Tab-separated table of C-alpha atoms in Angstrom:
chain	number	residue	atom	x	y	z
A	1	GLN	CA	-76.587	126.434	23.416
A	2	VAL	CA	-73.842	128.474	21.843
A	3	GLN	CA	-70.545	127.154	20.594
A	4	PHE	CA	-67.453	129.214	19.957
A	5	VAL	CA	-64.352	128.844	17.860
A	6	GLU	CA	-61.652	131.204	19.040
A	7	SER	CA	-58.340	131.611	17.303
A	8	GLY	CA	-55.441	133.967	16.736
A	9	GLY	CA	-53.604	133.807	20.028
A	10	GLY	CA	-49.895	133.208	20.290
A	11	LEU	CA	-46.550	134.635	21.288
A	12	VAL	CA	-45.628	138.120	20.133
A	13	GLN	CA	-42.900	140.581	21.006
A	14	PRO	CA	-43.718	143.851	22.741
A	15	GLY	CA	-44.945	146.343	20.186
A	16	GLY	CA	-46.229	143.597	17.941
A	17	SER	CA	-49.733	142.803	16.731
A	18	LEU	CA	-52.186	139.944	16.856
A	19	ARG	CA	-55.702	139.474	15.553
A	20	LEU	CA	-58.110	137.341	17.532
A	21	SER	CA	-61.288	135.933	16.068
A	22	CYS	CA	-64.349	134.390	17.658
A	23	ALA	CA	-67.042	132.649	15.662
A	24	ALA	CA	-70.263	131.798	17.478
A	25	SER	CA	-72.779	129.213	16.357
A	26	GLY	CA	-75.862	127.606	17.759
A	27	SER	CA	-79.416	128.458	18.550
A	28	PHE	CA	-79.580	132.153	19.110
A	29	LEU	CA	-81.227	135.156	17.548
A	30	GLY	CA	-79.393	137.678	15.457
A	31	ILE	CA	-79.472	140.315	18.175
A	32	TRP	CA	-76.464	140.109	20.385
A	33	THR	CA	-73.556	141.842	21.978
A	34	MET	CA	-70.144	140.238	21.785
A	35	GLY	CA	-66.978	141.181	23.472
A	36	TRP	CA	-63.540	140.238	24.627
A	37	TYR	CA	-62.296	139.843	28.164
A	38	ARG	CA	-58.927	138.739	29.441
A	39	GLN	CA	-57.511	137.095	32.517
A	40	ALA	CA	-53.874	137.420	33.413
A	41	PRO	CA	-52.209	134.902	35.737
A	42	GLY	CA	-53.275	135.481	39.312
A	43	LYS	CA	-55.723	138.231	38.378
A	44	GLN	CA	-59.429	138.563	37.860
A	45	ARG	CA	-60.981	138.509	34.432
A	46	GLU	CA	-61.319	142.011	33.042
A	47	PHE	CA	-63.208	143.724	30.274
A	48	VAL	CA	-61.334	144.549	27.072
A	49	ALA	CA	-63.810	145.536	24.358
A	50	ILE	CA	-67.388	145.032	23.273
A	51	ILE	CA	-69.488	145.552	20.157
A	52	THR	CA	-73.244	145.580	19.759
A	53	THR	CA	-75.326	144.308	16.874
A	54	GLY	CA	-75.602	147.912	15.771
A	55	GLY	CA	-71.852	148.304	15.694
A	56	VAL	CA	-71.478	150.425	18.807
A	57	THR	CA	-68.142	149.748	20.464
A	58	ASN	CA	-66.645	150.316	23.866
A	59	TYR	CA	-63.118	149.743	25.114
A	60	ALA	CA	-61.252	149.500	28.356
A	61	ASP	CA	-59.124	152.597	28.910
A	62	SER	CA	-56.004	150.457	28.924
A	63	VAL	CA	-56.487	149.391	25.295
A	64	LYS	CA	-58.071	152.459	23.705
A	65	GLY	CA	-56.207	153.543	20.619
A	66	ARG	CA	-54.396	150.205	20.323
A	67	PHE	CA	-57.159	147.592	20.052
A	68	THR	CA	-60.029	147.536	17.587
A	69	ILE	CA	-63.082	145.294	17.790
A	70	THR	CA	-65.053	144.568	14.629
A	71	ARG	CA	-67.696	142.079	13.617
A	72	GLU	CA	-69.171	140.220	10.694
A	73	HIS	CA	-72.767	140.083	11.783
A	74	ALA	CA	-73.844	137.579	9.126
A	75	LYS	CA	-71.164	135.168	10.346
A	76	ASN	CA	-71.712	135.879	14.054
A	77	THR	CA	-68.012	136.531	14.263
A	78	VAL	CA	-66.067	139.182	16.101
A	79	TYR	CA	-62.441	140.143	15.760
A	80	LEU	CA	-60.018	141.898	18.036
A	81	GLN	CA	-57.111	143.599	16.311
A	82	MET	CA	-54.433	144.210	18.916
A	83	ASN	CA	-51.597	146.576	18.063
A	84	SER	CA	-48.703	147.898	20.110
A	85	LEU	CA	-49.013	144.990	22.496
A	86	LYS	CA	-47.431	145.309	25.915
A	87	PRO	CA	-46.172	142.595	28.270
A	88	LYS	CA	-49.081	143.276	30.609
A	89	GLY	CA	-51.309	142.182	27.765
A	90	THR	CA	-50.250	138.609	28.469
A	91	ALA	CA	-53.440	136.778	29.370
A	92	VAL	CA	-56.024	134.305	28.251
A	93	TYR	CA	-58.483	136.199	26.084
A	94	TYR	CA	-62.096	135.101	26.239
A	95	CYS	CA	-64.940	135.823	23.870
A	96	LYS	CA	-68.344	136.494	25.387
A	97	LEU	CA	-71.774	136.652	23.787
A	98	VAL	CA	-74.649	138.321	25.585
A	99	MET	CA	-78.161	137.532	24.461
A	100	GLY	CA	-80.099	137.696	27.655
A	101	ALA	CA	-77.866	135.025	29.094
A	102	GLU	CA	-74.096	135.110	28.865
A	103	PHE	CA	-72.024	132.570	26.951
A	104	TRP	CA	-68.250	132.300	27.154
A	105	GLY	CA	-65.701	130.927	24.744
A	106	GLN	CA	-62.909	128.611	25.817
A	107	GLY	CA	-60.229	131.292	25.637
A	108	THR	CA	-57.091	131.774	23.602
A	109	GLN	CA	-53.670	132.439	25.088
A	110	VAL	CA	-51.784	135.617	24.248
A	111	ALA	CA	-48.211	136.002	25.440
A	112	VAL	CA	-46.314	139.252	24.958
A	113	SER	CA	-42.647	138.752	25.633
A	114	SER	CA	-39.240	139.384	24.151
């Protein structure tokens, strides 16, 4: 089993910044891929960013240049720095760990509004 502690969500004005964090714990090996997904009201969950154990990253086109995913491998923690946030960024942001199976965090709410 894998447990997650997600934090950093909140309300921010358009153009503002937030930093999400996701700490994973439990019985898993040190080889993993972790990422962030988001689900806006009435929409399907979508990919945002991902980072491998080796530090390789990938981003959705909609966030490239504005979001940065990083990780502290020793702490099994990933971060998502979100800059220049837009109202369409309003969503519940979920952390996901892939290690053969997939494990999801509980989500953290991000609201971008003036």
